[in-house]
Short mmCIF file of C-alpha atoms in Angstrom, two decimals:
data_model
loop_
_atom_site.label_atom_id
_atom_site.label_comp_id
_atom_site.label_asym_id
_atom_site.label_seq_id
_atom_site.Cartn_x
_atom_site.Cartn_y
_atom_site.Cartn_z
CA PHE A 75 106.28 135.29 133.36
CA PHE A 76 104.03 136.90 130.75
CA PHE A 77 106.79 136.63 128.13
CA PHE A 78 107.38 132.92 128.78
CA LYS A 79 103.68 132.14 128.73
CA ASN A 80 103.21 133.82 125.34
CA PHE A 81 106.46 132.35 124.05
CA ALA A 82 105.30 128.84 124.94
CA VAL A 83 101.96 129.39 123.19
CA ALA A 84 103.66 130.84 120.11
CA THR A 85 106.21 128.04 120.00
CA SER A 86 103.59 125.31 120.29
CA ALA A 87 101.53 126.98 117.56
CA MET A 88 104.58 127.13 115.31
CA ASN A 89 105.36 123.46 116.01
CA ASN A 90 101.78 122.45 115.22
CA GLU A 91 101.86 124.45 111.99
CA ALA A 92 105.13 122.80 110.98
CA VAL A 93 103.73 119.34 111.65
CA LEU A 94 100.51 120.08 109.79
CA ARG A 95 102.48 121.52 106.89
CA ASP A 96 104.73 118.44 106.78
CA PHE A 97 101.79 116.05 106.76
CA ALA A 98 99.40 118.10 104.64
CA LYS A 99 98.04 116.30 101.61
CA GLY A 100 100.30 117.08 98.70
CA ASP A 101 101.42 115.57 95.45
CA ASP A 102 103.52 112.97 97.26
CA THR A 103 101.90 109.73 98.29
CA LEU A 104 102.28 108.47 101.85
CA LEU A 105 104.31 105.62 100.47
CA ASP A 106 106.69 108.07 98.74
CA ARG A 107 107.08 110.01 101.97
CA TYR A 108 107.65 106.77 103.88
CA ASP A 109 110.35 105.67 101.42
CA ARG A 110 112.00 109.10 101.51
CA SER A 111 111.99 109.09 105.30
CA ARG A 112 113.36 105.56 105.33
CA ALA A 113 116.24 106.65 103.08
CA MET A 114 117.03 109.64 105.31
CA TYR A 115 116.43 108.07 108.73
CA GLU A 116 117.02 104.38 108.11
CA LYS A 117 118.08 103.39 111.65
CA LEU A 118 115.26 105.34 113.27
CA MET A 119 112.68 103.94 110.85
CA ASP A 120 113.98 100.39 111.38
CA LYS A 121 113.77 100.82 115.14
CA SER A 122 110.22 102.14 114.88
CA LEU A 123 109.21 99.30 112.58
CA GLU A 124 110.74 96.77 114.96
CA MET A 125 108.81 98.25 117.88
CA ARG A 126 105.52 98.01 115.95
CA PHE A 127 106.37 94.47 114.89
CA GLN A 128 107.12 93.41 118.47
CA GLN A 129 103.81 94.95 119.58
CA TRP A 130 102.09 92.90 116.87
CA VAL A 131 103.88 89.74 118.04
CA ASN A 132 102.77 90.43 121.62
CA ARG A 133 99.16 90.87 120.44
CA GLN A 134 99.34 87.49 118.70
CA CYS A 135 100.47 85.91 121.99
CA SER A 136 98.18 87.93 124.23
CA ALA A 137 96.30 84.85 125.54
CA GLN A 138 99.53 83.35 126.90
CA ILE A 139 100.67 86.71 128.28
CA LEU A 140 97.37 87.15 130.12
CA LYS A 141 97.66 83.62 131.55
CA TYR A 142 101.12 84.49 132.85
CA GLU A 143 99.85 87.73 134.39
CA ASP A 144 97.09 85.76 136.12
CA CYS A 145 99.59 83.16 137.31
CA VAL A 146 102.04 85.64 138.88
CA ALA A 147 99.40 88.00 140.26
CA ASP A 148 99.19 86.32 143.67
CA LYS A 149 102.71 84.87 143.92
CA TRP A 150 105.73 85.95 145.93
CA PRO A 151 109.01 86.29 143.99
CA TRP A 152 110.30 82.94 145.29
CA GLN A 153 107.11 81.25 144.00
CA LEU A 154 107.44 82.37 140.38
CA HIS A 155 108.92 79.02 139.35
CA ILE A 156 105.34 77.72 139.53
CA CYS A 157 104.58 79.83 136.42
CA ARG A 158 107.60 78.64 134.41
CA ASP A 159 105.48 76.51 132.02
CA VAL A 160 103.25 79.47 131.22
CA LEU A 161 106.32 81.65 130.64
CA ASN A 162 107.77 79.00 128.33
CA SER A 163 104.50 78.98 126.33
CA ILE A 164 104.92 82.74 125.77
CA THR A 165 108.46 82.19 124.53
CA LYS A 166 107.34 79.44 122.13
CA CYS A 167 104.48 81.57 120.84
CA ARG A 168 106.74 84.58 120.29
CA LEU A 169 109.31 82.42 118.49
CA ASN A 170 106.58 81.19 116.13
CA PHE A 171 105.72 84.75 115.08
CA ASN A 172 109.09 86.48 115.47
CA THR A 173 110.59 85.28 112.19
CA ARG A 174 112.18 86.99 109.21
CA GLN A 175 109.24 85.94 107.01
CA GLN A 176 106.66 87.39 109.43
CA ARG A 177 108.69 90.61 109.70
CA GLU A 178 108.74 90.95 105.89
CA GLU A 179 104.99 90.26 105.69
CA PHE A 180 104.40 92.85 108.42
CA LEU A 181 106.36 95.50 106.46
CA GLN A 182 104.47 94.59 103.29
CA LYS A 183 101.12 94.96 105.09
CA GLU A 184 102.19 98.35 106.43
CA ARG A 185 103.07 99.45 102.90
CA GLU A 186 99.69 98.15 101.66
CA LEU A 187 97.97 100.11 104.43
CA LEU A 188 99.80 103.30 103.41
CA GLN A 189 98.72 102.73 99.81
CA GLU A 190 95.13 102.13 100.91
CA MET A 191 95.21 105.31 103.00
CA ASP A 192 96.48 107.22 99.96
CA ASP A 193 93.68 105.80 97.82
CA LYS A 194 91.10 106.94 100.40
CA GLY A 195 92.71 110.37 100.78
CA GLU A 196 93.55 109.79 104.45
CA THR A 197 96.60 111.15 106.25
CA LEU A 198 98.65 109.70 109.07
CA PHE A 199 96.60 111.84 111.45
CA ASP A 200 93.47 109.95 110.35
CA HIS A 201 94.89 106.52 111.03
CA GLU A 202 97.75 105.04 113.00
CA LEU A 203 99.65 102.02 111.74
CA TRP A 204 99.20 100.04 114.95
CA THR A 205 95.45 100.43 115.42
CA HIS A 206 93.09 97.59 116.29
CA ASN A 207 91.98 97.27 112.65
CA TYR A 208 95.56 96.82 111.48
CA GLY A 209 96.23 94.20 114.16
CA LYS A 210 93.62 91.83 112.67
CA HIS A 211 95.63 90.47 109.79
#
């Protein structure tokens, strides 16, 4: 047991050091690192970007989503048809934001945020791309 306990501590320390070393401020800009990662892990980066974009779309339609949650809160499954209009309003709202143009603008704003973080000397540990401040665009 003593060996495993120390091994776990040593392993987590090594993992933390590796992460800190990877994200330490260096000569590369965050944008350069982002582009390099995108070239190496294109599918993974696209999936991550799509998840952040869909979160952004949901935040834009949060009023309709909350109305739907309120509508279904006290309904039995066979009564959910009562909330169909509210559900349709969510779909319409999401379709308004979930466009190729909005997706391109979202990526551009992420790139601008990375550039701004570089200019301020921040790292990805200082700021996450999906924070409340970023959602207000």
